[in-house]
Coordinates of C-alpha atoms and ligand atoms in Angstrom, one line a residue:
M80 CA -13.4 14.8 -30.5
K81 CA -11.3 16.1 -27.6
N82 CA -11.6 14.1 -24.4
A83 CA -12.4 16.0 -21.2
P84 CA -9.9 15.9 -18.4
V85 CA -10.5 13.5 -15.6
K86 CA -9.6 13.9 -11.9
I87 CA -8.9 10.7 -9.7
S88 CA -8.3 10.5 -6.1
A89 CA -6.9 7.1 -5.1
A90 CA -5.9 6.1 -1.5
A91 CA -2.9 4.3 -0.3
N92 CA -3.4 0.9 1.4
V93 CA -1.5 -1.0 4.0
A94 CA -1.2 -4.7 3.8
L95 CA -1.9 -6.8 7.0
I96 CA -0.6 -9.9 5.1
K97 CA 2.2 -8.5 3.0
Y98 CA 3.0 -9.0 -0.6
W99 CA 6.8 -9.5 -0.6
G100 CA 8.7 -11.2 -3.6
K101 CA 7.8 -11.7 -7.3
T102 CA 7.8 -14.7 -9.5
D103 CA 8.0 -12.6 -12.7
L104 CA 9.7 -9.2 -12.8
E105 CA 8.4 -8.1 -16.1
K106 CA 4.7 -8.9 -15.5
N107 CA 5.1 -8.0 -11.9
I108 CA 3.6 -11.2 -10.5
P109 CA 3.5 -11.4 -6.7
A110 CA 5.0 -14.6 -5.2
V111 CA 2.5 -14.6 -2.4
A112 CA -1.2 -13.6 -1.7
S113 CA -1.7 -10.4 0.3
L114 CA -4.6 -8.7 2.2
S115 CA -4.8 -5.0 2.8
I116 CA -6.9 -2.1 4.1
G117 CA -7.6 1.2 2.4
I118 CA -6.3 4.2 4.2
E119 CA -9.1 6.8 3.9
D120 CA -7.1 10.1 4.1
L121 CA -3.6 9.2 2.5
R122 CA -4.5 10.0 -1.0
T123 CA -3.0 10.8 -4.5
E124 CA -4.8 13.2 -6.7
T125 CA -4.1 12.9 -10.4
I126 CA -5.6 14.9 -13.2
I127 CA -5.2 13.4 -16.7
S128 CA -5.7 15.7 -19.7
E129 CA -4.6 15.9 -23.4
S130 CA -1.0 17.2 -23.7
K131 CA -0.5 20.2 -25.9
D132 CA 2.6 18.9 -27.7
K133 CA 1.3 15.3 -28.2
T134 CA 3.9 13.7 -26.0
D135 CA 3.3 12.5 -22.4
T136 CA 4.2 15.0 -19.8
L137 CA 4.3 14.7 -16.0
V138 CA 3.7 17.6 -13.7
G139 CA 4.5 17.0 -10.0
R140 CA 7.5 16.6 -7.7
F141 CA 9.5 13.7 -8.8
K142 CA 13.0 12.4 -8.8
K143 CA 14.4 11.7 -12.2
Y144 CA 14.1 7.9 -11.8
E145 CA 10.5 8.2 -10.5
K146 CA 9.5 10.3 -13.6
K147 CA 11.0 7.8 -15.9
R148 CA 9.3 4.9 -14.1
I149 CA 5.9 6.7 -14.4
L150 CA 6.3 7.9 -18.0
N151 CA 7.3 4.4 -19.2
Y152 CA 4.3 3.0 -17.4
V153 CA 2.0 5.5 -19.2
S154 CA 3.4 4.6 -22.5
M155 CA 3.3 0.8 -21.9
A156 CA -0.4 1.1 -20.6
K157 CA -1.6 2.9 -23.6
K158 CA 0.1 0.5 -26.0
L159 CA -1.4 -2.5 -24.1
L160 CA -4.9 -0.9 -24.2
G161 CA -4.6 0.1 -27.9
V162 CA -5.1 3.9 -27.3
S163 CA -3.0 6.8 -28.3
G164 CA -2.5 10.5 -27.8
G165 CA -0.1 12.5 -25.5
L166 CA -1.4 12.9 -22.0
K167 CA -0.6 15.5 -19.4
I168 CA -0.4 14.0 -16.0
E169 CA -0.6 16.2 -13.0
T170 CA -0.3 14.3 -9.7
A171 CA 0.3 15.1 -6.1
N172 CA 0.1 13.2 -2.7
N173 CA -1.2 14.5 0.5
F174 CA 1.5 12.6 2.4
P175 CA 5.5 12.3 2.1
S176 CA 6.1 10.1 -0.9
S177 CA 8.8 7.3 -1.2
S178 CA 9.1 7.0 2.7
G179 CA 7.2 3.8 3.1
L180 CA 3.7 5.4 3.1
A181 CA 2.7 3.5 -0.1
S182 CA 2.9 6.3 -2.7
S183 CA 3.4 3.9 -5.4
A184 CA 0.1 2.1 -4.6
S185 CA -2.1 5.2 -4.8
G186 CA -0.1 6.8 -7.6
F187 CA -0.3 3.9 -9.9
A188 CA -3.9 3.0 -9.1
A189 CA -4.8 6.8 -9.9
I190 CA -3.0 6.5 -13.2
A191 CA -4.7 3.1 -14.1
L192 CA -8.1 4.4 -13.2
G193 CA -7.5 7.8 -14.9
I194 CA -6.4 6.3 -18.2
D195 CA -9.4 4.0 -18.2
E196 CA -11.8 7.0 -17.6
F197 CA -9.9 9.5 -19.9
F198 CA -10.2 7.1 -22.9
A199 CA -13.8 6.0 -21.8
L200 CA -12.7 2.3 -21.9
D201 CA -15.1 1.3 -19.2
L202 CA -12.8 -1.8 -18.3
P203 CA -14.0 -4.2 -15.8
R204 CA -12.4 -3.3 -12.3
K205 CA -10.3 -6.6 -12.2
D206 CA -8.7 -5.4 -15.5
I207 CA -8.0 -2.0 -14.1
S208 CA -6.5 -3.7 -11.0
R209 CA -4.3 -5.9 -13.3
L210 CA -3.2 -2.6 -15.2
A211 CA -2.3 -1.1 -11.9
R212 CA -0.3 -4.1 -10.9
L213 CA 2.0 -3.7 -13.8
G214 CA 2.9 -0.3 -12.3
S215 CA 3.3 -1.7 -8.8
G216 CA 2.0 -4.7 -7.0
S217 CA 0.4 -3.0 -4.1
A218 CA -1.4 -0.5 -6.5
A219 CA -3.6 -3.5 -7.7
R220 CA -5.3 -3.2 -4.3
S221 CA -5.7 0.5 -4.2
I222 CA -8.4 0.2 -7.0
Y223 CA -10.9 -0.5 -4.2
G224 CA -11.4 0.7 -0.7
G225 CA -11.9 -1.4 2.5
F226 CA -10.5 -4.8 3.0
V227 CA -8.9 -6.1 -0.2
Q228 CA -7.2 -9.4 -1.2
M229 CA -4.8 -10.1 -4.0
D230 CA -3.9 -13.6 -5.1
T231 CA -1.0 -15.0 -7.1
G232 CA -1.3 -16.6 -10.5
T233 CA -0.4 -16.0 -14.1
D234 CA -2.3 -12.6 -14.4
P235 CA -3.6 -11.7 -11.0
F236 CA -5.8 -9.0 -9.8
A237 CA -7.2 -7.7 -6.4
A238 CA -10.8 -8.0 -5.1
P239 CA -12.6 -6.5 -2.3
L240 CA -13.4 -8.9 0.6
K241 CA -17.2 -8.9 0.7
L242 CA -18.3 -8.3 4.4
E243 CA -22.0 -8.3 5.5
D244 CA -21.3 -4.9 7.4
P245 CA -18.2 -2.9 7.1
W246 CA -15.7 -3.4 10.0
L247 CA -15.0 0.2 11.3
L248 CA -11.3 0.3 12.3
D249 CA -9.1 3.4 12.8
I250 CA -5.7 3.7 11.4
L251 CA -3.0 5.8 13.2
V252 CA -0.1 6.5 11.1
L253 CA 3.0 7.4 13.0
V254 CA 5.6 9.1 10.7
T255 CA 9.1 8.7 12.1
E256 CA 11.1 10.0 9.2
E257 CA 10.1 12.0 6.1
Q258 CA 13.2 11.4 4.0
P259 CA 12.8 9.1 0.9
K260 CA 13.8 5.5 1.6
K261 CA 17.2 4.3 0.5
L262 CA 16.2 1.1 -1.1
S263 CA 13.1 0.6 -3.2
S264 CA 10.7 -2.3 -2.4
T265 CA 11.3 -3.7 -5.9
D266 CA 15.2 -3.9 -5.3
S267 CA 14.7 -5.1 -1.7
M268 CA 12.4 -7.9 -2.8
N269 CA 14.9 -9.1 -5.4
L270 CA 17.7 -9.0 -2.9
T271 CA 15.6 -10.9 -0.3
K272 CA 14.5 -13.5 -2.9
G273 CA 18.2 -14.1 -4.0
T274 CA 20.0 -14.0 -0.7
S275 CA 17.8 -14.5 2.4
P276 CA 17.8 -18.0 3.9
F277 CA 14.5 -17.4 5.4
Y278 CA 12.8 -16.6 1.9
S279 CA 11.7 -20.1 1.4
A280 CA 10.0 -20.2 4.8
W281 CA 8.3 -17.0 4.1
L282 CA 6.7 -18.5 0.9
D283 CA 5.8 -21.7 2.6
T284 CA 3.9 -20.0 5.4
Q285 CA 2.1 -17.3 3.7
E286 CA -0.9 -19.1 2.6
N287 CA -1.7 -20.2 6.1
D288 CA -1.3 -16.6 7.3
F289 CA -3.5 -15.4 4.7
L290 CA -6.3 -17.8 5.4
R291 CA -6.0 -17.1 9.2
A292 CA -6.3 -13.4 8.6
K293 CA -9.3 -13.7 6.3
D294 CA -11.1 -15.9 8.9
A295 CA -10.3 -13.3 11.6
I296 CA -11.8 -10.6 9.5
I297 CA -15.0 -12.7 8.7
E298 CA -15.3 -13.6 12.4
R299 CA -14.5 -10.0 13.4
D300 CA -11.9 -11.2 15.9
F301 CA -9.6 -8.2 16.7
W302 CA -7.0 -10.0 18.6
K303 CA -6.8 -13.0 16.0
L304 CA -6.2 -10.4 13.3
A305 CA -3.8 -8.4 15.5
R306 CA -1.6 -11.6 16.2
I307 CA -1.4 -12.9 12.6
S308 CA -0.8 -9.3 11.2
E309 CA 2.0 -8.5 13.5
H310 CA 3.6 -12.0 13.0
N311 CA 3.4 -11.6 9.1
C312 CA 4.9 -8.2 9.3
L313 CA 7.9 -9.2 11.4
K314 CA 8.3 -12.2 9.2
M315 CA 8.7 -10.0 6.1
H316 CA 11.0 -7.7 7.8
S317 CA 13.1 -10.7 9.1
T318 CA 13.7 -11.8 5.5
I319 CA 14.7 -8.3 4.6
M320 CA 17.2 -8.0 7.5
T321 CA 18.7 -11.4 6.7
A322 CA 19.2 -10.6 2.9
N323 CA 22.9 -10.3 1.9
P324 CA 23.7 -7.3 2.3
P325 CA 21.2 -6.8 5.1
H326 CA 18.8 -4.0 5.1
I327 CA 17.0 -2.4 8.1
Y328 CA 14.1 -0.2 7.2
W329 CA 13.5 0.7 10.9
N330 CA 15.0 3.5 12.9
P331 CA 15.2 3.7 16.7
T332 CA 11.7 5.5 16.9
T333 CA 10.2 2.6 14.9
V334 CA 11.5 0.2 17.7
K335 CA 10.4 2.4 20.5
I336 CA 6.9 2.5 19.1
L337 CA 6.8 -1.3 18.8
H338 CA 7.7 -1.6 22.5
Q339 CA 5.1 0.9 23.3
V340 CA 2.4 -0.9 21.4
Q341 CA 3.2 -4.0 23.5
K342 CA 2.8 -2.2 26.7
I343 CA -0.4 -0.7 25.6
Q344 CA -1.8 -4.1 24.6
E345 CA -1.0 -5.3 28.1
K346 CA -3.4 -2.6 29.3
G347 CA -6.0 -4.2 27.2
L348 CA -6.4 -1.5 24.5
Q349 CA -7.3 -2.8 21.1
V350 CA -4.3 -1.9 18.9
F351 CA -1.7 -3.7 16.7
F352 CA 1.0 -2.5 14.4
T353 CA 2.2 -3.1 10.9
I354 CA 5.2 -1.6 9.0
D355 CA 5.8 -1.5 5.3
A356 CA 9.0 -1.1 3.6
G357 CA 10.1 2.1 5.5
P358 CA 10.4 3.3 9.1
Q359 CA 6.7 4.4 9.6
V360 CA 4.4 2.5 11.8
K361 CA 0.7 2.1 11.2
L362 CA -1.4 1.2 14.2
I363 CA -4.8 -0.5 13.7
C364 CA -7.2 0.6 16.4
D365 CA -10.6 -0.2 17.6
P366 CA -12.3 3.2 17.3
S367 CA -13.5 2.9 20.9
D368 CA -9.8 3.0 22.1
T369 CA -8.2 5.2 19.5
Q370 CA -8.2 8.4 21.6
L371 CA -6.6 6.6 24.6
I372 CA -4.1 5.0 22.4
L373 CA -3.1 8.2 20.8
E374 CA -2.5 9.7 24.3
Q375 CA 0.1 6.9 24.9
F376 CA 2.2 8.4 22.3
E377 CA 2.0 12.1 23.4
S378 CA 5.3 12.1 25.0
M379 CA 7.3 10.5 22.2
H380 CA 8.6 13.7 20.4
D381 CA 10.6 11.8 17.8
I382 CA 7.4 11.0 16.0
S383 CA 7.2 13.8 13.4
K384 CA 3.6 13.3 12.4
K385 CA 0.5 11.6 13.7
I386 CA -2.3 11.0 11.3
V387 CA -5.5 9.6 12.5
T388 CA -7.6 8.1 9.8
K389 CA -9.7 5.0 9.2
V390 CA -10.2 2.0 6.9
G391 CA -11.8 3.2 3.7
G392 CA -10.2 4.6 0.7
E393 CA -12.7 4.1 -2.1
P394 CA -11.3 5.8 -5.2
R395 CA -13.1 8.9 -6.5
I396 CA -13.4 9.5 -10.2
E397 CA -14.6 12.7 -11.7
R398 CA -14.8 14.0 -15.3
L399 CA -13.9 17.7 -15.5
T400 CA -15.8 19.7 -18.2
Ligands
DP6_428 C1 5.9 -3.9 1.9 O1 4.1 -2.7 -4.4 O2 5.9 -1.1 -3.7 O3 4.3 -2.5 0.9 O4 5.4 -4.1 -7.1 O5 8.0 -3.6 -6.8 O6 6.3 -1.8 -6.9 P1 6.5 -3.2 -6.4 O7 6.4 -3.2 -4.9 P2 5.4 -2.5 -3.9 O8 5.6 -3.3 -2.6 C2 4.9 -3.3 -1.6 C3 5.6 -3.9 -0.4 C4 4.9 -3.8 0.9 C5 3.9 -4.9 1.2 C6 2.5 -4.7 0.6 O9 2.1 -3.6 0.3 O10 1.8 -5.7 0.5

C-alpha cells in the first residue's frame, strides 16, 4: 500500500544554556547539557512523500554540501529504522537559513518527525529526539516546544521541562546579516575543542550554569535566568574567539545591540540577550515590556529584520490524503 504524504512544521529553538562541543563526532554526542526555548514563528515546513524514481530526492534551496548532508542523513535514518523506499523531501524555512538562526535544528527535527510519521513507526518521542540528534545536536530539542533540556550521556535525547504553568516570554529576533555563515557549528566546535585554552573551563562550569538556569525557570526569576543565560552565551563565544585560528561570529551591529541591551536593562526593562553561532541577536523579553524594548531599537537602521515572536514551537504533524 502506498503511504500518504506527511507535512511537518518544526520550529527553531534558541539555547539559553548552550550545547557547544562533542564527545563523539559520529554519534553526535554533545559534551555538555543544554537548555533551550522553542521559537514559535521560526519554522521549517517539510513534506515527505514517495519518490517516483525510488531514490531519495530533495526539493528546496540548498547548497551542494547541505544537500549531501541531508540526503546522507535520510539514508542513514532509514537504515537505522529498518525501513526502505525512495523519499521525496520538499522543505523550506520561513527565515534565512545557515545564518545562525538554527535552520539545522528545525530542519532535522522536521525530517526525523516526518520519517516517523510517513512510515507510521509511532516511535516514542525520546527516540525521535535521538534520531534528530544524529542530524544535528540542537535538532534533538526541536522535537518539542517550550522549555527543553538535553543531557549528555551515551545516547542522549531531549525532554521538555515540565512547568506547572507555561512561562510566557517574548522573543525578539534581531537579524543583522542575512548571508550564510562562513564557519559551520560542527567545524567551529571541533576547532574550539582542539585549540581553545578555555575549552576545559567551559566543560567544567557548564553543569553549574545548567542547574542555575533550571532553578531560575522553576522559580520564574527573570533576572536570575537573564544573568546566567548571558554569562553562558558569552562564555561559549569566548571559547570560539580564543580558538586557533580564532573565529568571531559577531559583526559591529551585534556588538552595538549588546551595549544597547545593557542600557535598556539599566532602565529596568526586562530583557536579556543570547547569540548562537552567527551574528544575529535574540532578545528574551517579558511581554509587558516588549513594545518598549522594540522602540529602543527603532533608530538602529543596520538591523535588517526584527521578528517579534514568543516561546512556543510545538511541532505540527499532518497526514495529507
Ligand atoms: C550555538 O546543533 O548546529 O546553536 O550538532 O554539529 O549540527 P551540530 O551543531 P548545532 O550546534 C548548535 C550550537 C548552538 C548552541 C545550541 O543550540 O545549543
